[in-house]
Every structure is written in structure tokens, then in C-alpha cells.
Short mmCIF file of C-alpha atoms and ligand atoms in Angstrom, two decimals:
data_model
loop_
_atom_site.label_atom_id
_atom_site.label_comp_id
_atom_site.label_asym_id
_atom_site.label_seq_id
_atom_site.Cartn_x
_atom_site.Cartn_y
_atom_site.Cartn_z
CA MET A 1 62.73 149.58 141.23
CA MET A 2 65.03 149.81 138.18
CA LYS A 3 68.45 148.23 138.09
CA LYS A 4 71.10 148.69 135.69
CA ALA A 5 71.81 145.64 133.70
CA SER A 6 75.11 144.31 135.32
CA PHE A 7 76.39 142.35 132.49
CA ASN A 8 77.98 142.98 129.26
CA SER A 9 75.43 141.88 126.57
CA LYS A 10 78.18 141.75 123.85
CA LEU A 11 80.32 139.08 122.34
CA LYS A 12 83.68 140.41 121.56
CA LEU A 13 85.04 140.66 118.07
CA SER A 14 88.57 139.44 118.18
CA LEU A 15 90.94 142.13 117.54
CA PRO A 16 94.48 142.99 117.73
CA PRO A 17 95.09 145.55 120.53
CA PRO A 18 94.07 149.07 119.71
CA GLU A 19 97.80 150.00 120.23
CA SER A 20 98.87 147.90 117.26
CA LEU A 21 96.17 149.56 115.16
CA THR A 22 97.33 153.20 116.14
CA LYS A 23 100.91 152.11 115.25
CA PHE A 24 99.78 150.65 111.96
CA LEU A 25 98.05 153.94 111.21
CA THR A 26 100.78 156.15 111.97
CA GLU A 27 103.46 154.36 110.38
CA SER A 28 101.64 153.65 107.12
CA GLY A 29 101.82 156.17 104.45
CA THR A 30 100.02 153.92 101.84
CA PHE A 31 96.33 154.22 102.87
CA GLN A 32 95.41 156.45 99.92
CA VAL A 33 95.99 153.50 97.50
CA GLY A 34 93.93 150.93 99.53
CA ASP A 35 92.10 148.11 98.14
CA LEU A 36 89.02 149.89 98.33
CA LEU A 37 88.57 153.65 97.97
CA VAL A 38 85.51 155.38 98.57
CA ASN A 39 84.68 159.06 98.38
CA LYS A 40 81.95 161.38 97.86
CA ASP A 41 82.30 160.79 93.94
CA GLY A 42 82.16 157.18 93.92
CA VAL A 43 83.35 153.59 94.96
CA ARG A 44 86.27 151.69 93.73
CA ILE A 45 87.48 148.48 94.60
CA VAL A 46 90.96 147.61 93.65
CA SER A 47 92.06 144.12 94.57
CA GLU A 48 95.68 143.50 95.58
CA SER A 49 96.22 140.97 92.67
CA GLU A 50 95.38 143.82 90.04
CA THR A 51 98.52 144.99 88.42
CA GLU A 52 97.02 148.51 87.48
CA VAL A 53 98.28 150.91 90.33
CA PRO A 54 95.36 153.26 91.12
CA PRO A 55 96.16 156.76 90.51
CA PRO A 56 97.52 158.78 93.58
CA ILE A 57 95.11 161.21 95.16
CA LYS A 58 96.12 164.69 94.60
CA PRO A 59 95.17 167.52 97.06
CA SER A 60 93.50 169.25 93.88
CA ASP A 61 90.97 166.30 93.99
CA ASN A 62 89.79 167.73 97.22
CA GLN A 63 90.12 164.18 98.79
CA LEU A 64 91.60 163.36 102.19
CA SER A 65 94.60 161.24 102.60
CA LEU A 66 95.41 159.56 105.69
CA GLU A 67 98.93 160.39 105.45
CA ASP A 68 98.04 164.14 105.70
CA MET A 69 96.58 163.29 109.12
CA ASP A 70 98.17 163.75 112.44
CA VAL A 71 96.97 161.58 115.20
CA ILE A 72 96.28 163.71 118.23
CA LYS A 73 94.88 161.00 120.45
CA VAL A 74 92.54 158.10 120.97
CA VAL A 75 88.93 159.27 121.89
CA GLY A 76 87.16 156.24 122.03
CA LYS A 77 87.08 152.43 121.90
CA GLY A 78 84.24 150.45 120.63
CA ASN A 79 83.27 146.72 120.05
CA GLY A 80 84.80 146.74 116.64
CA GLY A 81 87.74 149.10 116.76
CA VAL A 82 89.29 152.39 117.89
CA VAL A 83 88.27 156.05 117.34
CA GLN A 84 91.11 158.83 117.09
CA LEU A 85 91.03 162.51 117.04
CA VAL A 86 93.34 163.41 113.96
CA GLN A 87 94.07 166.77 112.36
CA HIS A 88 94.69 167.58 108.80
CA LYS A 89 98.14 168.87 108.28
CA TRP A 90 97.38 171.64 105.86
CA THR A 91 93.91 172.86 106.99
CA SER A 92 94.28 172.36 110.63
CA GLN A 93 90.86 170.61 110.53
CA PHE A 94 89.94 168.08 113.14
CA PHE A 95 88.33 164.76 112.15
CA ALA A 96 87.50 161.61 114.01
CA LEU A 97 89.22 158.42 112.56
CA LYS A 98 87.40 155.29 113.00
CA VAL A 99 89.55 152.37 112.52
CA ILE A 100 88.05 148.80 112.30
CA GLN A 101 90.26 145.83 111.73
CA MET A 102 88.30 143.40 109.54
CA ASN A 103 89.32 140.98 107.11
CA ILE A 104 86.39 140.52 104.70
CA GLU A 105 85.61 138.78 101.63
CA GLU A 106 85.18 140.77 98.31
CA GLN A 107 81.22 140.35 98.33
CA ALA A 108 81.00 141.86 102.02
CA ARG A 109 83.49 144.57 100.94
CA THR A 110 81.29 145.50 98.14
CA ALA A 111 78.25 145.68 100.47
CA LEU A 112 80.36 147.79 102.95
CA ALA A 113 81.53 150.09 100.21
CA GLN A 114 77.82 150.52 99.30
CA GLU A 115 76.91 151.26 102.87
CA LEU A 116 79.58 153.71 103.25
CA LYS A 117 78.69 155.45 99.96
CA ILE A 118 75.12 156.08 101.43
CA ASN A 119 76.78 157.28 104.67
CA GLN A 120 78.97 159.74 102.52
CA SER A 121 75.99 161.11 100.58
CA SER A 122 74.15 161.92 103.77
CA GLN A 123 73.48 165.56 104.24
CA CYS A 124 71.66 166.32 107.42
CA PRO A 125 72.56 168.49 110.35
CA TYR A 126 71.37 165.78 112.57
CA VAL A 127 73.64 163.04 111.18
CA VAL A 128 77.51 162.77 111.53
CA VAL A 129 79.17 163.66 108.48
CA CYS A 130 81.13 160.66 106.93
CA TYR A 131 84.01 162.32 104.66
CA GLN A 132 85.83 159.25 103.08
CA SER A 133 86.53 155.83 103.81
CA PHE A 134 89.45 153.37 102.90
CA TYR A 135 89.95 149.75 102.91
CA LYS A 136 93.59 148.52 103.13
CA ASN A 137 94.99 145.02 104.49
CA GLY A 138 92.01 144.16 106.35
CA VAL A 139 91.53 147.63 108.05
CA ILE A 140 88.79 149.92 107.34
CA SER A 141 89.39 153.58 108.20
CA ILE A 142 86.32 156.02 108.16
CA VAL A 143 86.92 159.66 108.27
CA LEU A 144 84.18 161.30 110.24
CA GLU A 145 83.03 164.50 111.44
CA TYR A 146 84.68 165.21 114.92
CA MET A 147 82.01 165.68 117.50
CA ASP A 148 84.08 167.39 120.48
CA GLY A 149 81.48 166.42 123.27
CA GLY A 150 81.84 162.70 122.63
CA SER A 151 78.73 160.48 122.89
CA LEU A 152 75.69 160.75 124.96
CA LEU A 153 77.05 157.67 126.74
CA ASP A 154 80.12 159.60 127.81
CA PHE A 155 78.04 162.50 128.87
CA LEU A 156 75.43 160.34 130.77
CA LYS A 157 78.31 158.89 132.75
CA LYS A 158 79.08 162.44 133.97
CA VAL A 159 75.63 163.93 134.54
CA LYS A 160 73.89 160.54 135.64
CA THR A 161 70.49 161.92 134.60
CA ILE A 162 69.19 164.37 132.01
CA PRO A 163 66.51 166.71 133.12
CA GLU A 164 63.40 166.58 130.76
CA PRO A 165 63.66 170.07 129.12
CA TYR A 166 67.20 169.24 127.84
CA LEU A 167 66.02 165.73 126.91
CA ALA A 168 63.16 167.19 124.94
CA ALA A 169 65.79 169.41 122.96
CA ILE A 170 68.12 166.27 122.41
CA CYS A 171 65.10 164.22 121.43
CA LYS A 172 63.86 166.49 118.87
CA GLN A 173 67.36 166.54 117.10
CA VAL A 174 67.55 162.94 117.25
CA LEU A 175 63.90 162.53 115.67
CA LYS A 176 64.88 164.92 112.96
CA GLY A 177 67.91 162.56 112.15
CA LEU A 178 65.89 159.72 112.17
CA ALA A 179 63.22 161.04 110.05
CA TYR A 180 65.89 161.92 107.60
CA LEU A 181 67.53 158.48 107.68
CA HIS A 182 63.92 156.73 107.29
CA ARG A 183 62.14 158.72 104.80
CA GLU A 184 64.96 160.16 102.55
CA LYS A 185 67.64 157.62 102.80
CA HIS A 186 65.62 154.63 103.70
CA ILE A 187 68.10 153.40 106.13
CA ILE A 188 67.12 151.66 109.37
CA HIS A 189 70.00 152.49 111.86
CA ARG A 190 69.76 149.24 113.74
CA ASP A 191 72.20 150.19 116.59
CA LEU A 192 70.71 153.26 118.03
CA LYS A 193 72.10 153.65 121.59
CA PRO A 194 73.69 156.26 123.77
CA SER A 195 77.24 155.69 122.27
CA ASN A 196 75.89 156.53 118.79
CA LEU A 197 74.40 159.84 119.41
CA LEU A 198 77.34 162.29 119.43
CA ILE A 199 77.14 165.92 120.86
CA ASN A 200 79.31 168.98 120.33
CA HIS A 201 79.92 172.41 122.10
CA ARG A 202 77.40 173.96 119.76
CA GLY A 203 74.59 172.09 121.32
CA GLU A 204 74.10 169.82 118.37
CA VAL A 205 73.28 166.20 118.61
CA LYS A 206 73.99 163.83 115.70
CA ILE A 207 73.41 160.34 114.92
CA THR A 208 76.44 158.14 113.90
CA ASP A 209 77.10 154.54 112.86
CA PHE A 210 73.94 153.92 110.84
CA GLY A 211 73.92 151.04 108.76
CA VAL A 212 77.40 149.80 109.51
CA SER A 213 76.09 147.37 112.13
CA ARG A 214 74.15 145.57 109.19
CA ILE A 215 77.16 144.80 107.48
CA LEU A 216 78.95 143.83 110.77
CA THR A 217 76.06 141.55 111.58
CA SER A 218 75.74 140.05 108.23
CA THR A 219 79.32 139.43 107.79
CA PHE A 220 79.98 138.00 111.12
CA GLY A 221 76.70 137.23 112.44
CA GLN A 222 76.38 133.60 111.20
CA ALA A 223 79.98 132.90 112.36
CA ASN A 224 78.92 134.14 115.98
CA THR A 225 82.11 136.48 116.09
CA PHE A 226 80.10 139.57 116.19
CA VAL A 227 76.93 140.45 117.91
CA GLY A 228 76.02 143.84 118.75
CA THR A 229 74.43 145.21 122.01
CA TYR A 230 71.02 143.81 122.64
CA ASN A 231 69.97 146.35 125.19
CA TYR A 232 68.18 148.72 123.03
CA MET A 233 66.99 146.11 120.33
CA SER A 234 63.20 145.93 119.54
CA PRO A 235 61.14 142.73 120.62
CA GLU A 236 60.37 141.90 116.87
CA ARG A 237 64.04 142.15 116.09
CA ILE A 238 65.04 139.97 118.94
CA SER A 239 62.29 137.51 117.99
CA GLY A 240 63.87 137.33 114.50
CA GLY A 241 60.91 138.48 112.73
CA LYS A 242 60.75 141.27 110.17
CA TYR A 243 61.49 144.56 111.16
CA ASP A 244 61.43 148.14 109.83
CA SER A 245 62.36 151.63 110.75
CA LYS A 246 59.94 151.41 113.75
CA SER A 247 62.60 149.28 115.18
CA ASP A 248 64.85 152.39 115.65
CA ILE A 249 61.97 154.14 117.52
CA TRP A 250 61.90 151.42 120.15
CA SER A 251 65.50 152.02 120.63
CA LEU A 252 64.95 155.72 120.88
CA GLY A 253 62.41 155.08 123.76
CA VAL A 254 64.75 152.94 125.73
CA VAL A 255 67.56 155.37 125.27
CA LEU A 256 65.56 158.37 126.49
CA LEU A 257 64.20 156.56 129.42
CA GLU A 258 67.64 155.57 130.37
CA CYS A 259 68.70 159.08 130.12
CA ALA A 260 65.81 160.39 132.10
CA THR A 261 66.04 157.82 135.09
CA GLY A 262 69.77 157.01 135.00
CA GLN A 263 69.08 153.46 134.63
CA PHE A 264 68.59 150.91 132.11
CA PRO A 265 64.80 150.13 132.17
CA TYR A 266 64.78 146.39 132.42
CA SER A 267 65.59 145.07 136.02
CA PRO A 268 67.16 141.69 136.28
CA PRO A 269 65.07 138.91 137.82
CA GLU A 270 67.29 138.19 140.71
CA GLU A 271 69.47 140.29 143.08
CA GLU A 272 72.70 139.15 141.38
CA GLY A 273 71.65 140.69 138.19
CA TRP A 274 71.37 139.48 134.60
CA THR A 275 73.25 136.16 134.30
CA ASN A 276 73.21 136.05 130.71
CA PHE A 277 71.88 138.22 127.74
CA TYR A 278 69.22 135.64 126.86
CA GLU A 279 67.36 136.66 129.98
CA LEU A 280 67.19 140.35 128.96
CA MET A 281 66.10 139.06 125.45
CA VAL A 282 63.32 137.13 126.91
CA ALA A 283 62.51 140.01 129.22
CA VAL A 284 62.03 142.47 126.31
CA VAL A 285 59.99 140.00 124.34
CA ASP A 286 57.73 138.68 127.15
CA GLN A 287 57.40 141.56 129.77
CA PRO A 288 55.26 144.60 129.28
CA PRO A 289 57.20 147.50 127.74
CA PRO A 290 58.90 149.77 130.36
CA CYS A 291 57.41 153.06 131.11
CA ALA A 292 58.37 156.40 132.82
CA PRO A 293 57.40 156.54 136.43
CA SER A 294 54.43 159.06 136.26
CA ASP A 295 55.36 160.57 139.63
CA GLN A 296 58.73 161.82 138.49
CA PHE A 297 58.06 162.92 134.93
CA SER A 298 55.56 164.88 133.10
CA PRO A 299 52.34 163.08 131.49
CA GLN A 300 53.83 164.31 128.05
CA PHE A 301 57.22 162.56 128.85
CA CYS A 302 55.49 159.46 129.98
CA SER A 303 53.30 159.46 126.88
CA PHE A 304 56.08 160.05 124.61
CA ILE A 305 58.01 157.13 126.11
CA SER A 306 54.81 154.85 125.72
CA ALA A 307 54.39 155.95 122.09
CA CYS A 308 58.09 154.70 121.39
CA VAL A 309 58.11 151.52 123.21
CA GLN A 310 54.90 149.75 121.87
CA LYS A 311 55.67 146.32 121.46
CA ASP A 312 53.70 146.19 118.28
CA PRO A 313 55.63 148.05 115.55
CA LYS A 314 52.45 148.85 113.66
CA VAL A 315 51.08 150.75 116.81
CA ARG A 316 54.56 152.54 117.41
CA GLN A 317 54.72 155.88 115.81
CA SER A 318 57.22 156.95 113.15
CA ALA A 319 59.85 159.71 113.83
CA LEU A 320 58.08 162.22 111.74
CA LYS A 321 54.81 161.64 113.72
CA LEU A 322 56.63 161.73 117.14
CA LEU A 323 57.99 165.10 115.99
CA GLU A 324 54.35 166.37 116.58
CA HIS A 325 54.22 164.88 120.03
CA PRO A 326 53.53 167.49 122.82
CA PHE A 327 56.58 166.43 124.63
CA VAL A 328 58.98 167.49 121.94
CA ASN A 329 57.99 171.15 122.06
CA MET A 330 56.72 171.50 125.54
CA TYR A 331 59.88 173.26 126.86
CA ASP A 332 60.43 175.52 123.69
CA ASP A 333 59.61 178.68 125.65
CA LEU A 334 62.52 178.05 128.20
CA ASP A 335 65.01 178.48 125.41
CA VAL A 336 67.02 175.61 126.29
CA ASP A 337 70.77 176.02 125.71
CA LEU A 338 72.15 172.62 125.14
CA SER A 339 75.45 174.37 123.97
CA SER A 340 76.34 175.38 127.68
CA TYR A 341 74.78 172.38 129.04
CA PHE A 342 77.19 170.10 127.04
CA THR A 343 80.25 172.44 127.44
CA ASP A 344 79.82 173.21 131.45
CA VAL A 345 80.10 169.55 132.09
CA GLY A 346 83.66 169.67 130.39
CA SER A 347 84.20 168.56 126.93
CA PRO A 348 86.98 166.40 125.80
CA LEU A 349 88.33 169.25 123.71
CA ALA A 350 89.08 171.25 126.88
CA SER A 351 91.74 168.57 127.88
CA LEU A 352 93.66 168.59 124.60
P1 LIG B 1 79.98 149.90 119.75
O1 LIG B 1 81.26 149.24 119.18
O2 LIG B 1 79.66 148.68 120.71
O3 LIG B 1 78.89 150.10 118.80
P2 LIG B 1 80.57 152.39 120.40
O4 LIG B 1 79.42 153.05 119.56
O5 LIG B 1 80.90 153.22 121.70
O6 LIG B 1 80.37 150.92 120.75
P3 LIG B 1 82.55 153.27 118.39
O7 LIG B 1 81.46 153.62 117.41
O8 LIG B 1 83.73 152.72 117.96
O9 LIG B 1 81.93 152.35 119.58
O10 LIG B 1 82.88 154.63 119.23
C1 LIG B 1 83.70 154.72 120.28
C2 LIG B 1 83.66 156.06 121.12
O11 LIG B 1 84.21 157.03 120.36
C3 LIG B 1 82.09 156.55 121.22
O12 LIG B 1 81.57 156.22 122.47
C4 LIG B 1 82.59 158.18 121.31
O13 LIG B 1 82.85 158.37 122.53
C5 LIG B 1 83.87 158.27 120.30
N1 LIG B 1 83.51 158.75 119.15
C6 LIG B 1 82.99 157.94 118.21
N2 LIG B 1 82.90 158.64 116.89
C7 LIG B 1 83.04 159.99 117.22
C8 LIG B 1 83.37 161.17 116.60
N3 LIG B 1 82.79 161.25 115.43
N4 LIG B 1 83.61 162.34 117.10
C9 LIG B 1 83.99 162.17 118.56
N5 LIG B 1 84.13 161.08 119.20
C10 LIG B 1 83.54 159.96 118.59
MG1 LIG B 2 79.45 153.71 117.72
#
């Protein structure tokens, strides 16, 4: 009945090969005096034409410097860049370093700096911590909390499907993260998908890459060089209308349904699969919303998915309201252990 979308609904950002980014990173010792320095105390933009050299970052400032990081390995590659596992030389602490190649105008840089500042001020156990960001010579480097289980996408590739009790425990954490972003930070994620939900050996699930997609889209969107994935995008966003935080709830519904069934919930019209991403976009806007098969899943799960994928965003429930949905707590008595569920499949940390 349901088929995996067999096309890549992404347009690629033209980038130098990731190897050259890695080389640049390891060879460069000057990141700490980049054009743009963002840390938890504020944002500073220093244009290259400025004669005043910004003061060096001292360890006593409690700031991270990229030259103090040893690159351990590349842990992931996305549309816009590469993610490395790095280790701080003095504290031995692990971080994830996201490196994005992007030559941007001053104006976009300021917007990005503001966005990253919001990210850095986020304090929520369900949101990936962003420690510091740097911009130098068209390369943005973001120091993030390292999540040793990788993404839900990586995990789903191994397990194929996630049983309901685990899904409820995952869903609860994502809803708490979304409620925090929506209500306290007034951020719409805009790109909620399995690869932006990260997991670790403690059984924690955290949201990452919030807000960044807005900058990427607004910077590159008009030039048509960057377009994110459309698979999880709400009908109102696809239609180009106004959208709000409820857009993320649609994405959550599609993500959970895919995790439960192991398949992306929109089937292509023909046997050969989707021929282009417009077909999928039309399907999301025109077709009735997807639903969980009632013969395979609990009525609570089916009802939860329907609450998320209402086509009218006004009818769709908020993250806070969904936290009260019967599905979210229905397996609480089982004492679901996400920690061993995530670790038994084999975390990338085990292969270090
Ligand atoms: P896209 O670029 O289309 O949004 P993506 O989300 O997969 O796709 P990235 O955000 O660059 O792209 O992440 C690539 C991969 O790197 C993720 O799928 C995940 O496996 C890994 N990754 C990202 N951030 C972290 C992190 N903080 N800790 C551990 N692994 C991470
Ligand atoms: Mg991502």
C-alpha cells in the first residue's frame, strides 16, 4: 500500500568536496579570529576590511577555539556540509562540529548570527546544545553537543520500524522540545525530519538544526540553489501561504508514521515511483492526509497521527496539547528503556 519515495526531493547546494573542508579545518588555526564570532555572551561581526584585530580568545574566557579541537572522524554529511566528531584537547570533551560552506552577504550574515545566538541561548534537555559558532572565509563552523547515537534516520535504517512503546517515549521528548521552541523561544523549526532528531546512549532524543533552514532558504531560496527536503513539509507551507508552529506538528506526524511503518507515507502514482518532487508536493496539498493503518496500530496511535496531520493548521493540535494525548503516556507502565534500545543496535561510539 505505502511505498518509499524513490526520488531525491532535494536540490543540491554546490559545495567543494567534504574532504577539502576537512583539510581546511584541520590546517587552519585562525578560526578563532573569524569574520564573525558568536558566543553565549553575544555576537560580533568583524569584517575583513577592518583594521582592528579582534582580541584573541583566551581559555580563561571559557570559550572554545577550533584550534583546540582534534578531529576524530566525519560522522555525517548533509545537504549543506559535513559533521565531524571532534575532541577538545584539554578537557577531552567530545563535540560535534558542523561545517557549512557558505559565502554570504553581510546582511545574511547578521541574520545568521542572530539565529545562531538564539540557538546558543536555548536551554532545554530536548534540544541539542549549540556551544559556539564561527564564520571565516565563507565557512560557518558550529560547535554542537555530540549525540553518540546519531540521528533517528541513521537508527531507522538499522531497525526498519520502531514499535509503538518506544515511539511514544521518543514522541514525548520531541513534543517537549517542540513545546519549548514554540512557546518559549518562538521558533518554528521548519525542517523537522528524522535526520534532525538526534539520539544518545542515555536514551535522550533532542531536536537539532532549528531555525538554520530559514536562513539557508532565505539566503539561497531565491537563487534556487538551496531547497530543503519537501517530504515532511506541511500543505500550507508547500502552498506558499502563511504558516506557523503548527507546520512543525505536521512534520512530526509524518516522521512518526514513517518510523512506525518503515515507509514514507505518500505513495507515488505510478509503479516507477515519483518522477519529480512537484508530484509529491501536489499529493501533499491535494490528497487526504495520511493515516496509520488501524489493523496494525493502537487506536491511540492512529488518533495521535490524525491530530498531527490535519490539513487545516487551525484544527491541528499544538505540541503542548499533544503532550496530553492518550498515546503519549499509554505505555508509561512498561518503563520503556530507550537507553538500551538505542545502544543495543550499536551506537557509532562503539566503533571509535
Ligand atoms: P540536510 O542537510 O538535508 O538537512 P541532515 O540533517 O542529515 O540533512 P546534517 O544536519 O548536516 O544533515 O547532519 C548530517 C548527519 O550528521 C546527521 O544525519 C547525523 O547523523 C550527524 N549529526 C548531525 N549533528 C550531529 C550531532 N550533534 N551529533 C552527532 N551526530 C550528528
Ligand atoms: Mg540536520
